[in-house]
mmCIF file of C-alpha atoms in Angstrom:
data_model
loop_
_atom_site.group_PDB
_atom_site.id
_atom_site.type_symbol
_atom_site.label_atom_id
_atom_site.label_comp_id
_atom_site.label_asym_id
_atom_site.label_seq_id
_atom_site.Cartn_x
_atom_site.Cartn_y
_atom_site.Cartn_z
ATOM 1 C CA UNK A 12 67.967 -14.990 5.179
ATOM 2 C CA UNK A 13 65.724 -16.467 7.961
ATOM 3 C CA UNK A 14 67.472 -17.802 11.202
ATOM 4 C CA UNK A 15 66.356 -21.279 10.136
ATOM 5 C CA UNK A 16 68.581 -20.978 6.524
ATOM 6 C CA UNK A 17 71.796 -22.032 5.525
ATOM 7 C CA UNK A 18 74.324 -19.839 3.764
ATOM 8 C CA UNK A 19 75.170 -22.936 2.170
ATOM 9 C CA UNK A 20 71.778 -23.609 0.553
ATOM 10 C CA UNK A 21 72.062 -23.424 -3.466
ATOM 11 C CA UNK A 22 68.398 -21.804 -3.809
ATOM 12 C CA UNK A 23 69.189 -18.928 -1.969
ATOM 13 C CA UNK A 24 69.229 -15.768 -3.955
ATOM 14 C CA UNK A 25 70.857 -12.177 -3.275
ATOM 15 C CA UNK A 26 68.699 -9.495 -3.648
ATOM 16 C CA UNK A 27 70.560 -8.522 -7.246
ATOM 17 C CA UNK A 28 69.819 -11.711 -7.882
ATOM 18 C CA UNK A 29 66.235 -11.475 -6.642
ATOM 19 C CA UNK A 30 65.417 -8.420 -7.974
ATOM 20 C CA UNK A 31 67.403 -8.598 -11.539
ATOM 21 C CA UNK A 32 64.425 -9.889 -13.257
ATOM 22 C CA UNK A 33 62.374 -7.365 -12.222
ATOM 23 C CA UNK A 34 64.454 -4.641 -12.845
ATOM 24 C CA UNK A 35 65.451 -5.790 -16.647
ATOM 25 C CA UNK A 36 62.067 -5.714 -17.298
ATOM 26 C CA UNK A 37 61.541 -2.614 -16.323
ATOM 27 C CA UNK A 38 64.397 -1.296 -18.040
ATOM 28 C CA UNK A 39 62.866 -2.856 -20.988
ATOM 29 C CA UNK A 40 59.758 -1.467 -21.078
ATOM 30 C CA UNK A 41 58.212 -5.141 -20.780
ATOM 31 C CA UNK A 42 55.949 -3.754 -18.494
ATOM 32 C CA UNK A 43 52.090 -1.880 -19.529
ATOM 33 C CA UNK A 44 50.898 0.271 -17.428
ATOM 34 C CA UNK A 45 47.260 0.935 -18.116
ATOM 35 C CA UNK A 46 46.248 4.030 -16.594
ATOM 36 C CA UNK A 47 42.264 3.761 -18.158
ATOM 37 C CA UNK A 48 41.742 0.697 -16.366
ATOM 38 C CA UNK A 49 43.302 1.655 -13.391
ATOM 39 C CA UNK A 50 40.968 4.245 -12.880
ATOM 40 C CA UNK A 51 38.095 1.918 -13.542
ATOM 41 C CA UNK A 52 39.080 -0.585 -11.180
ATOM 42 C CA UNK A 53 39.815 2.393 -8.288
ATOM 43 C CA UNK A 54 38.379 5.676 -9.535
ATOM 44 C CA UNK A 55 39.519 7.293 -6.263
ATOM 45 C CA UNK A 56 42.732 6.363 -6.444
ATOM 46 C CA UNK A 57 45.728 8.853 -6.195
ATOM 47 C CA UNK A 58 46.974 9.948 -9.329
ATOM 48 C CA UNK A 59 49.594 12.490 -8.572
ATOM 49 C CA UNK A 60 52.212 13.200 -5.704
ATOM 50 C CA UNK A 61 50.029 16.674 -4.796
ATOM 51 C CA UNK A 62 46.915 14.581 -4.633
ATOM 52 C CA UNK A 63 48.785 12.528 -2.511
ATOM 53 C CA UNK A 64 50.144 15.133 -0.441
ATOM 54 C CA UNK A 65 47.179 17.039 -0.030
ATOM 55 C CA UNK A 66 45.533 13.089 1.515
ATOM 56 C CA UNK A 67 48.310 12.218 4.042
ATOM 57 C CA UNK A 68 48.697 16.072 5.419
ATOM 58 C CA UNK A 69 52.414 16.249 3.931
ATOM 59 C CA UNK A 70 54.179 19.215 4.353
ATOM 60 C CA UNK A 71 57.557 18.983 4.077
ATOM 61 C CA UNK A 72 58.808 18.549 7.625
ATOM 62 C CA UNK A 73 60.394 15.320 9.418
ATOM 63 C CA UNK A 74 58.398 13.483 11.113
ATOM 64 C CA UNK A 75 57.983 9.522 12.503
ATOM 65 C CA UNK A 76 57.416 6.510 10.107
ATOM 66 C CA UNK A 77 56.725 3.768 12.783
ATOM 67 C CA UNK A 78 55.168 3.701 15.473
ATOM 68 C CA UNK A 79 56.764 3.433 18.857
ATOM 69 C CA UNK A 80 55.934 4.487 22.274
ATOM 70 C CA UNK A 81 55.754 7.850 21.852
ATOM 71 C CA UNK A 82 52.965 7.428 19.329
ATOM 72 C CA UNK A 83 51.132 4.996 22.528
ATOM 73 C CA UNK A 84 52.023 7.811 24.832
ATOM 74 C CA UNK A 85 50.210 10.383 22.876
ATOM 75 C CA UNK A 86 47.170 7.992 22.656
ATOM 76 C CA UNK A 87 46.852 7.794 26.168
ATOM 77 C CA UNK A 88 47.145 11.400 27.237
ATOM 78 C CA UNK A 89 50.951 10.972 29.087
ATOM 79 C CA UNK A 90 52.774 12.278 26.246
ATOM 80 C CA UNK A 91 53.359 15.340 24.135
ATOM 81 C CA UNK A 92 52.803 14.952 20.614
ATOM 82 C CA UNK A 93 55.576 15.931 18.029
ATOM 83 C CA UNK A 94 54.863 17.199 14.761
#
C-alpha cells in the first residue's frame, strides 16, 4: 500500500486477493500459449533456459542483481570488480 492509502479503504486488495484470479486461471488451463506466433512476432526471442544462459553469460555462481555503488565504482576505475 502507498503512503498516501488507508488500511481502511474497502478497494484495497491483498496480494492473494490480487493475484487469485490470475493464478485460477492458470491452474485452469484458461490460458493459450501460442508458441508459432510467438516466434513470428520475435523470431529471436529466447526459447530455452540454455539459450538464455548462453545470452546473459550465466554460469552458476552468485553474483549482484542491482546495481549499487560498487557497480559505479567499477565504472569509474576506483573499484575492483567482483564476479
Amino acid at each position: 500500500m502507498g503512503y498516501s492509502g488507508s488500511p481502511d479503504d474497502g478497494t484495497l486488495l491483498t496480494y492473494r486477493e490480487d493475484f487469485s484470479g490470475f493464478w485460477n486461471a492458470w491452474e485452469e488451463n484458461l490460458t493459450k500459449r501460442n508458441y508459432a506466433l510467438l516466434d513470428e512476432i520475435l523470431p529471436t526471442r529466447v526459447k530455452t533456459v540454455k539459450e538464455w544462459m548462453v545470452k546473459t553469460g550465466y554460469n552458476g555462481r552468485p553474483a549482484l542483481v542491482l546495481k549499487d555503488s560498487r557497480d559505479r565504482d567499477v565504472k569509474k576505475g576506483t573499484g575492483a570488480k567482483k564476479e
